[in-house]
Amino acid sequence: MDIRLSQCFIAVDDHDKALAFYRDVLGLEVRNDVVFEGMRWVTVGSPSQPDVEIVLEPPLADPNASPADKQAMTELLAKGMLRGVIFSSDDVDATFERVWASGADVLQEPVDQPYGVRDCAFRDPAGNMLRFAQRPGK
């Protein structure tokens, strides 16, 4: 049995700001940009991983969600309380410099972790934490 990741989801409050970050700063390619029933979602991905997509979607992108639930998710996003993703990089220090130069909110400068990776962390424009990790020997 072969099970692989196909898509993951990141909540964003402004798709245009998210695109400027994920496409222009991180260099991900836009694969879809769809508006349907009043919602917009965008899929982006690394050119080196054509079978994996990150879906940038509104907080609680469920048309059946109550207004109170949508508001709660929006508030959690604003506080940076929703989970982000971890990207791998072959040069964390260069990645850090590129993302830092864009003005992104730095959470952690590059550091060698005791569990074997060198990583750094930022917040995307919506407040999601993104980590960039380099495996040993890379």
PDB file of N, CA and C in Angstrom, residues 24-107:
ATOM      1  N   ASP A  24       5.335  34.858  -4.515  1.00  0.00           N
ATOM      2  CA  ASP A  24       6.427  35.790  -4.804  1.00  0.00           C
ATOM      3  C   ASP A  24       7.613  35.648  -3.858  1.00  0.00           C
ATOM      4  N   VAL A  25       7.369  35.359  -2.588  1.00  0.00           N
ATOM      5  CA  VAL A  25       8.466  35.235  -1.622  1.00  0.00           C
ATOM      6  C   VAL A  25       8.996  33.799  -1.580  1.00  0.00           C
ATOM      7  N   LEU A  26       8.090  32.832  -1.429  1.00  0.00           N
ATOM      8  CA  LEU A  26       8.534  31.437  -1.310  1.00  0.00           C
ATOM      9  C   LEU A  26       8.795  30.773  -2.658  1.00  0.00           C
ATOM     10  N   GLY A  27       8.260  31.330  -3.733  1.00  0.00           N
ATOM     11  CA  GLY A  27       8.508  30.771  -5.061  1.00  0.00           C
ATOM     12  C   GLY A  27       7.618  29.596  -5.430  1.00  0.00           C
ATOM     13  N   LEU A  28       6.495  29.429  -4.718  1.00  0.00           N
ATOM     14  CA  LEU A  28       5.578  28.348  -5.071  1.00  0.00           C
ATOM     15  C   LEU A  28       4.772  28.763  -6.297  1.00  0.00           C
ATOM     16  N   GLU A  29       4.384  27.763  -7.080  1.00  0.00           N
ATOM     17  CA  GLU A  29       3.596  28.055  -8.273  1.00  0.00           C
ATOM     18  C   GLU A  29       2.111  27.975  -7.942  1.00  0.00           C
ATOM     19  N   VAL A  30       1.332  28.837  -8.588  1.00  0.00           N
ATOM     20  CA  VAL A  30      -0.117  28.817  -8.420  1.00  0.00           C
ATOM     21  C   VAL A  30      -0.684  27.760  -9.356  1.00  0.00           C
ATOM     22  N   ARG A  31      -1.461  26.855  -8.801  1.00  0.00           N
ATOM     23  CA  ARG A  31      -2.033  25.772  -9.604  1.00  0.00           C
ATOM     24  C   ARG A  31      -3.512  25.985  -9.883  1.00  0.00           C
ATOM     25  N   ASN A  32      -4.225  26.583  -8.948  1.00  0.00           N
ATOM     26  CA  ASN A  32      -5.646  26.899  -9.126  1.00  0.00           C
ATOM     27  C   ASN A  32      -5.974  28.154  -8.345  1.00  0.00           C
ATOM     28  N   ASP A  33      -6.926  28.904  -8.844  1.00  0.00           N
ATOM     29  CA  ASP A  33      -7.455  30.071  -8.157  1.00  0.00           C
ATOM     30  C   ASP A  33      -8.946  30.068  -8.473  1.00  0.00           C
ATOM     31  N   VAL A  34      -9.751  29.624  -7.506  1.00  0.00           N
ATOM     32  CA  VAL A  34     -11.155  29.330  -7.759  1.00  0.00           C
ATOM     33  C   VAL A  34     -12.052  30.141  -6.826  1.00  0.00           C
ATOM     34  N   VAL A  35     -13.108  30.698  -7.395  1.00  0.00           N
ATOM     35  CA  VAL A  35     -14.166  31.331  -6.616  1.00  0.00           C
ATOM     36  C   VAL A  35     -15.422  30.501  -6.852  1.00  0.00           C
ATOM     37  N   PHE A  36     -16.062  30.084  -5.754  1.00  0.00           N
ATOM     38  CA  PHE A  36     -17.264  29.257  -5.866  1.00  0.00           C
ATOM     39  C   PHE A  36     -18.153  29.518  -4.664  1.00  0.00           C
ATOM     40  N   GLU A  37     -19.399  29.830  -4.917  1.00  0.00           N
ATOM     41  CA  GLU A  37     -20.380  30.067  -3.867  1.00  0.00           C
ATOM     42  C   GLU A  37     -19.881  31.044  -2.808  1.00  0.00           C
ATOM     43  N   GLY A  38     -19.292  32.141  -3.279  1.00  0.00           N
ATOM     44  CA  GLY A  38     -18.853  33.191  -2.372  1.00  0.00           C
ATOM     45  C   GLY A  38     -17.553  32.933  -1.649  1.00  0.00           C
ATOM     46  N   MET A  39     -16.891  31.815  -1.904  1.00  0.00           N
ATOM     47  CA  MET A  39     -15.606  31.525  -1.267  1.00  0.00           C
ATOM     48  C   MET A  39     -14.524  31.442  -2.333  1.00  0.00           C
ATOM     49  N   ARG A  40     -13.314  31.751  -1.944  1.00  0.00           N
ATOM     50  CA  ARG A  40     -12.162  31.651  -2.844  1.00  0.00           C
ATOM     51  C   ARG A  40     -11.141  30.747  -2.190  1.00  0.00           C
ATOM     52  N   TRP A  41     -10.559  29.888  -2.986  1.00  0.00           N
ATOM     53  CA  TRP A  41      -9.419  29.121  -2.514  1.00  0.00           C
ATOM     54  C   TRP A  41      -8.410  29.033  -3.643  1.00  0.00           C
ATOM     55  N   VAL A  42      -7.176  29.001  -3.238  1.00  0.00           N
ATOM     56  CA  VAL A  42      -6.053  28.997  -4.168  1.00  0.00           C
ATOM     57  C   VAL A  42      -5.177  27.810  -3.807  1.00  0.00           C
ATOM     58  N   THR A  43      -4.719  27.074  -4.807  1.00  0.00           N
ATOM     59  CA  THR A  43      -3.761  26.010  -4.529  1.00  0.00           C
ATOM     60  C   THR A  43      -2.403  26.418  -5.075  1.00  0.00           C
ATOM     61  N   VAL A  44      -1.383  26.179  -4.262  1.00  0.00           N
ATOM     62  CA  VAL A  44      -0.003  26.462  -4.639  1.00  0.00           C
ATOM     63  C   VAL A  44       0.822  25.224  -4.354  1.00  0.00           C
ATOM     64  N   GLY A  45       1.979  25.150  -4.964  1.00  0.00           N
ATOM     65  CA  GLY A  45       2.849  24.012  -4.710  1.00  0.00           C
ATOM     66  C   GLY A  45       4.246  24.266  -5.225  1.00  0.00           C
ATOM     67  N   SER A  46       5.159  23.470  -4.750  1.00  0.00           N
ATOM     68  CA  SER A  46       6.551  23.554  -5.181  1.00  0.00           C
ATOM     69  C   SER A  46       6.695  22.918  -6.559  1.00  0.00           C
ATOM     70  N   PRO A  47       7.403  23.560  -7.469  1.00  0.00           N
ATOM     71  CA  PRO A  47       7.647  22.937  -8.768  1.00  0.00           C
ATOM     72  C   PRO A  47       8.312  21.564  -8.645  1.00  0.00           C
ATOM     73  N   SER A  48       9.065  21.334  -7.556  1.00  0.00           N
ATOM     74  CA  SER A  48       9.736  20.039  -7.381  1.00  0.00           C
ATOM     75  C   SER A  48       8.814  18.970  -6.786  1.00  0.00           C
ATOM     76  N   GLN A  49       7.581  19.343  -6.423  1.00  0.00           N
ATOM     77  CA  GLN A  49       6.601  18.396  -5.895  1.00  0.00           C
ATOM     78  C   GLN A  49       5.260  18.597  -6.608  1.00  0.00           C
ATOM     79  N   PRO A  50       5.185  18.199  -7.872  1.00  0.00           N
ATOM     80  CA  PRO A  50       3.962  18.461  -8.640  1.00  0.00           C
ATOM     81  C   PRO A  50       2.721  17.745  -8.134  1.00  0.00           C
ATOM     82  N   ASP A  51       2.885  16.731  -7.300  1.00  0.00           N
ATOM     83  CA  ASP A  51       1.723  15.991  -6.814  1.00  0.00           C
ATOM     84  C   ASP A  51       1.276  16.414  -5.415  1.00  0.00           C
ATOM     85  N   VAL A  52       1.858  17.488  -4.860  1.00  0.00           N
ATOM     86  CA  VAL A  52       1.474  17.982  -3.540  1.00  0.00           C
ATOM     87  C   VAL A  52       1.017  19.434  -3.676  1.00  0.00           C
ATOM     88  N   GLU A  53      -0.163  19.716  -3.133  1.00  0.00           N
ATOM     89  CA  GLU A  53      -0.709  21.068  -3.198  1.00  0.00           C
ATOM     90  C   GLU A  53      -1.030  21.588  -1.799  1.00  0.00           C
ATOM     91  N   ILE A  54      -0.807  22.878  -1.619  1.00  0.00           N
ATOM     92  CA  ILE A  54      -1.225  23.578  -0.413  1.00  0.00           C
ATOM     93  C   ILE A  54      -2.440  24.401  -0.806  1.00  0.00           C
ATOM     94  N   VAL A  55      -3.546  24.182  -0.118  1.00  0.00           N
ATOM     95  CA  VAL A  55      -4.770  24.914  -0.401  1.00  0.00           C
ATOM     96  C   VAL A  55      -4.851  26.095   0.566  1.00  0.00           C
ATOM     97  N   LEU A  56      -4.863  27.297   0.013  1.00  0.00           N
ATOM     98  CA  LEU A  56      -5.039  28.510   0.804  1.00  0.00           C
ATOM     99  C   LEU A  56      -6.534  28.809   0.802  1.00  0.00           C
ATOM    100  N   GLU A  57      -7.160  28.652   1.951  1.00  0.00           N
ATOM    101  CA  GLU A  57      -8.612  28.763   2.019  1.00  0.00           C
ATOM    102  C   GLU A  57      -9.023  29.693   3.154  1.00  0.00           C
ATOM    103  N   PRO A  58     -10.265  30.187   3.106  1.00  0.00           N
ATOM    104  CA  PRO A  58     -10.735  31.025   4.206  1.00  0.00           C
ATOM    105  C   PRO A  58     -10.803  30.220   5.503  1.00  0.00           C
ATOM    106  N   PRO A  59     -10.720  30.908   6.646  1.00  0.00           N
ATOM    107  CA  PRO A  59     -10.888  30.195   7.908  1.00  0.00           C
ATOM    108  C   PRO A  59     -12.255  29.517   7.931  1.00  0.00           C
ATOM    109  N   LEU A  60     -12.284  28.254   8.263  1.00  0.00           N
ATOM    110  CA  LEU A  60     -13.502  27.452   8.318  1.00  0.00           C
ATOM    111  C   LEU A  60     -14.279  27.565   7.007  1.00  0.00           C
ATOM    112  N   ALA A  61     -13.671  27.062   5.946  1.00  0.00           N
ATOM    113  CA  ALA A  61     -14.280  27.110   4.611  1.00  0.00           C
ATOM    114  C   ALA A  61     -15.356  26.045   4.488  1.00  0.00           C
ATOM    115  N   ASP A  62     -16.397  26.200   5.262  1.00  0.00           N
ATOM    116  CA  ASP A  62     -17.511  25.268   5.258  1.00  0.00           C
ATOM    117  C   ASP A  62     -18.796  26.076   5.126  1.00  0.00           C
ATOM    118  N   PRO A  63     -19.502  25.953   4.014  1.00  0.00           N
ATOM    119  CA  PRO A  63     -20.710  26.763   3.832  1.00  0.00           C
ATOM    120  C   PRO A  63     -21.795  26.472   4.876  1.00  0.00           C
ATOM    121  N   ASN A  64     -21.690  25.355   5.571  1.00  0.00           N
ATOM    122  CA  ASN A  64     -22.679  25.006   6.588  1.00  0.00           C
ATOM    123  C   ASN A  64     -22.289  25.457   7.991  1.00  0.00           C
ATOM    124  N   ALA A  65     -21.116  26.067   8.136  1.00  0.00           N
ATOM    125  CA  ALA A  65     -20.666  26.516   9.456  1.00  0.00           C
ATOM    126  C   ALA A  65     -21.511  27.710   9.912  1.00  0.00           C
ATOM    127  N   SER A  66     -21.734  27.766  11.185  1.00  0.00           N
ATOM    128  CA  SER A  66     -22.522  28.870  11.739  1.00  0.00           C
ATOM    129  C   SER A  66     -21.702  30.156  11.726  1.00  0.00           C
ATOM    130  N   PRO A  67     -22.351  31.305  11.712  1.00  0.00           N
ATOM    131  CA  PRO A  67     -21.611  32.572  11.795  1.00  0.00           C
ATOM    132  C   PRO A  67     -20.715  32.637  13.041  1.00  0.00           C
ATOM    133  N   ALA A  68     -21.196  32.094  14.159  1.00  0.00           N
ATOM    134  CA  ALA A  68     -20.390  32.106  15.391  1.00  0.00           C
ATOM    135  C   ALA A  68     -19.122  31.265  15.226  1.00  0.00           C
ATOM    136  N   ASP A  69     -19.236  30.110  14.574  1.00  0.00           N
ATOM    137  CA  ASP A  69     -18.063  29.263  14.354  1.00  0.00           C
ATOM    138  C   ASP A  69     -17.076  29.940  13.403  1.00  0.00           C
ATOM    139  N   LYS A  70     -17.597  30.563  12.350  1.00  0.00           N
ATOM    140  CA  LYS A  70     -16.721  31.286  11.417  1.00  0.00           C
ATOM    141  C   LYS A  70     -15.999  32.420  12.127  1.00  0.00           C
ATOM    142  N   GLN A  71     -16.693  33.143  12.997  1.00  0.00           N
ATOM    143  CA  GLN A  71     -16.074  34.229  13.747  1.00  0.00           C
ATOM    144  C   GLN A  71     -14.995  33.690  14.684  1.00  0.00           C
ATOM    145  N   ALA A  72     -15.275  32.575  15.341  1.00  0.00           N
ATOM    146  CA  ALA A  72     -14.289  31.973  16.251  1.00  0.00           C
ATOM    147  C   ALA A  72     -13.024  31.591  15.501  1.00  0.00           C
ATOM    148  N   MET A  73     -13.168  30.998  14.325  1.00  0.00           N
ATOM    149  CA  MET A  73     -11.994  30.613  13.527  1.00  0.00           C
ATOM    150  C   MET A  73     -11.222  31.845  13.062  1.00  0.00           C
ATOM    151  N   THR A  74     -11.934  32.880  12.668  1.00  0.00           N
ATOM    152  CA  THR A  74     -11.287  34.120  12.247  1.00  0.00           C
ATOM    153  C   THR A  74     -10.466  34.702  13.392  1.00  0.00           C
ATOM    154  N   GLU A  75     -11.009  34.665  14.598  1.00  0.00           N
ATOM    155  CA  GLU A  75     -10.297  35.179  15.770  1.00  0.00           C
ATOM    156  C   GLU A  75      -9.075  34.326  16.097  1.00  0.00           C
ATOM    157  N   LEU A  76      -9.199  33.002  15.992  1.00  0.00           N
ATOM    158  CA  LEU A  76      -8.047  32.135  16.236  1.00  0.00           C
ATOM    159  C   LEU A  76      -6.945  32.386  15.207  1.00  0.00           C
ATOM    160  N   LEU A  77      -7.321  32.579  13.953  1.00  0.00           N
ATOM    161  CA  LEU A  77      -6.344  32.881  12.906  1.00  0.00           C
ATOM    162  C   LEU A  77      -5.629  34.187  13.226  1.00  0.00           C
ATOM    163  N   ALA A  78      -6.378  35.204  13.621  1.00  0.00           N
ATOM    164  CA  ALA A  78      -5.793  36.509  13.932  1.00  0.00           C
ATOM    165  C   ALA A  78      -4.789  36.419  15.084  1.00  0.00           C
ATOM    166  N   LYS A  79      -5.002  35.488  15.991  1.00  0.00           N
ATOM    167  CA  LYS A  79      -4.096  35.295  17.124  1.00  0.00           C
ATOM    168  C   LYS A  79      -2.909  34.407  16.778  1.00  0.00           C
ATOM    169  N   GLY A  80      -2.891  33.827  15.561  1.00  0.00           N
ATOM    170  CA  GLY A  80      -1.816  32.918  15.175  1.00  0.00           C
ATOM    171  C   GLY A  80      -1.937  31.566  15.839  1.00  0.00           C
ATOM    172  N   MET A  81      -3.146  31.150  16.166  1.00  0.00           N
ATOM    173  CA  MET A  81      -3.357  29.910  16.913  1.00  0.00           C
ATOM    174  C   MET A  81      -3.628  28.690  16.032  1.00  0.00           C
ATOM    175  N   LEU A  82      -3.723  28.869  14.718  1.00  0.00           N
ATOM    176  CA  LEU A  82      -3.958  27.725  13.844  1.00  0.00           C
ATOM    177  C   LEU A  82      -2.622  27.156  13.390  1.00  0.00           C
ATOM    178  N   ARG A  83      -2.582  25.877  13.134  1.00  0.00           N
ATOM    179  CA  ARG A  83      -1.336  25.220  12.733  1.00  0.00           C
ATOM    180  C   ARG A  83      -0.950  25.603  11.320  1.00  0.00           C
ATOM    181  N   GLY A  84       0.334  25.720  11.092  1.00  0.00           N
ATOM    182  CA  GLY A  84       0.860  25.977   9.767  1.00  0.00           C
ATOM    183  C   GLY A  84       1.477  24.717   9.201  1.00  0.00           C
ATOM    184  N   VAL A  85       2.533  24.886   8.452  1.00  0.00           N
ATOM    185  CA  VAL A  85       3.206  23.746   7.847  1.00  0.00           C
ATOM    186  C   VAL A  85       4.706  23.863   8.059  1.00  0.00           C
ATOM    187  N   ILE A  86       5.391  22.761   7.823  1.00  0.00           N
ATOM    188  CA  ILE A  86       6.847  22.741   7.870  1.00  0.00           C
ATOM    189  C   ILE A  86       7.338  22.424   6.462  1.00  0.00           C
ATOM    190  N   PHE A  87       8.142  23.309   5.930  1.00  0.00           N
ATOM    191  CA  PHE A  87       8.755  23.118   4.621  1.00  0.00           C
ATOM    192  C   PHE A  87      10.171  22.599   4.821  1.00  0.00           C
ATOM    193  N   SER A  88      10.666  21.823   3.873  1.00  0.00           N
ATOM    194  CA  SER A  88      12.075  21.448   3.906  1.00  0.00           C
ATOM    195  C   SER A  88      12.824  22.377   2.954  1.00  0.00           C
ATOM    196  N   SER A  89      14.079  22.604   3.284  1.00  0.00           N
ATOM    197  CA  SER A  89      14.926  23.477   2.478  1.00  0.00           C
ATOM    198  C   SER A  89      16.317  22.875   2.435  1.00  0.00           C
ATOM    199  N   ASP A  90      16.992  23.036   1.301  1.00  0.00           N
ATOM    200  CA  ASP A  90      18.361  22.545   1.243  1.00  0.00           C
ATOM    201  C   ASP A  90      19.346  23.584   1.779  1.00  0.00           C
ATOM    202  N   ASP A  91      18.860  24.808   2.081  1.00  0.00           N
ATOM    203  CA  ASP A  91      19.706  25.853   2.651  1.00  0.00           C
ATOM    204  C   ASP A  91      18.834  26.775   3.503  1.00  0.00           C
ATOM    205  N   VAL A  92      18.665  26.425   4.773  1.00  0.00           N
ATOM    206  CA  VAL A  92      17.802  27.184   5.674  1.00  0.00           C
ATOM    207  C   VAL A  92      18.286  28.615   5.837  1.00  0.00           C
ATOM    208  N   ASP A  93      19.586  28.818   5.875  1.00  0.00           N
ATOM    209  CA  ASP A  93      20.091  30.177   6.068  1.00  0.00           C
ATOM    210  C   ASP A  93      19.725  31.079   4.881  1.00  0.00           C
ATOM    211  N   ALA A  94      19.847  30.574   3.678  1.00  0.00           N
ATOM    212  CA  ALA A  94      19.463  31.350   2.492  1.00  0.00           C
ATOM    213  C   ALA A  94      17.946  31.573   2.472  1.00  0.00           C
ATOM    214  N   THR A  95      17.183  30.543   2.850  1.00  0.00           N
ATOM    215  CA  THR A  95      15.728  30.684   2.916  1.00  0.00           C
ATOM    216  C   THR A  95      15.363  31.748   3.934  1.00  0.00           C
ATOM    217  N   PHE A  96      16.015  31.708   5.098  1.00  0.00           N
ATOM    218  CA  PHE A  96      15.753  32.712   6.127  1.00  0.00           C
ATOM    219  C   PHE A  96      16.000  34.116   5.580  1.00  0.00           C
ATOM    220  N   GLU A  97      17.131  34.326   4.931  1.00  0.00           N
ATOM    221  CA  GLU A  97      17.462  35.658   4.408  1.00  0.00           C
ATOM    222  C   GLU A  97      16.415  36.143   3.414  1.00  0.00           C
ATOM    223  N   ARG A  98      15.964  35.253   2.543  1.00  0.00           N
ATOM    224  CA  ARG A  98      14.971  35.625   1.522  1.00  0.00           C
ATOM    225  C   ARG A  98      13.637  36.001   2.167  1.00  0.00           C
ATOM    226  N   VAL A  99      13.170  35.168   3.093  1.00  0.00           N
ATOM    227  CA  VAL A  99      11.876  35.431   3.725  1.00  0.00           C
ATOM    228  C   VAL A  99      11.975  36.653   4.632  1.00  0.00           C
ATOM    229  N   TRP A 100      13.055  36.776   5.380  1.00  0.00           N
ATOM    230  CA  TRP A 100      13.268  37.934   6.255  1.00  0.00           C
ATOM    231  C   TRP A 100      13.284  39.231   5.446  1.00  0.00           C
ATOM    232  N   ALA A 101      13.932  39.212   4.288  1.00  0.00           N
ATOM    233  CA  ALA A 101      14.016  40.404   3.437  1.00  0.00           C
ATOM    234  C   ALA A 101      12.642  40.847   2.938  1.00  0.00           C
ATOM    235  N   SER A 102      11.679  39.931   2.918  1.00  0.00           N
ATOM    236  CA  SER A 102      10.328  40.285   2.472  1.00  0.00           C
ATOM    237  C   SER A 102       9.555  41.048   3.544  1.00  0.00           C
ATOM    238  N   GLY A 103      10.098  41.077   4.758  1.00  0.00           N
ATOM    239  CA  GLY A 103       9.412  41.747   5.855  1.00  0.00           C
ATOM    240  C   GLY A 103       8.528  40.832   6.677  1.00  0.00           C
ATOM    241  N   ALA A 104       8.610  39.528   6.439  1.00  0.00           N
ATOM    242  CA  ALA A 104       7.791  38.576   7.199  1.00  0.00           C
ATOM    243  C   ALA A 104       8.170  38.623   8.679  1.00  0.00           C
ATOM    244  N   ASP A 105       7.214  38.307   9.521  1.00  0.00           N
ATOM    245  CA  ASP A 105       7.399  38.292  10.969  1.00  0.00           C
ATOM    246  C   ASP A 105       8.263  37.098  11.365  1.00  0.00           C
ATOM    247  N   VAL A 106       9.455  37.366  11.891  1.00  0.00           N
ATOM    248  CA  VAL A 106      10.393  36.317  12.293  1.00  0.00           C
ATOM    249  C   VAL A 106      10.001  35.778  13.667  1.00  0.00           C
ATOM    250  N   LEU A 107       9.845  34.472  13.775  1.00  0.00           N
ATOM    251  CA  LEU A 107       9.609  33.824  15.061  1.00  0.00           C
ATOM    252  C   LEU A 107      10.874  33.203  15.613  1.00  0.00           C
TER     253      LEU A 107
END
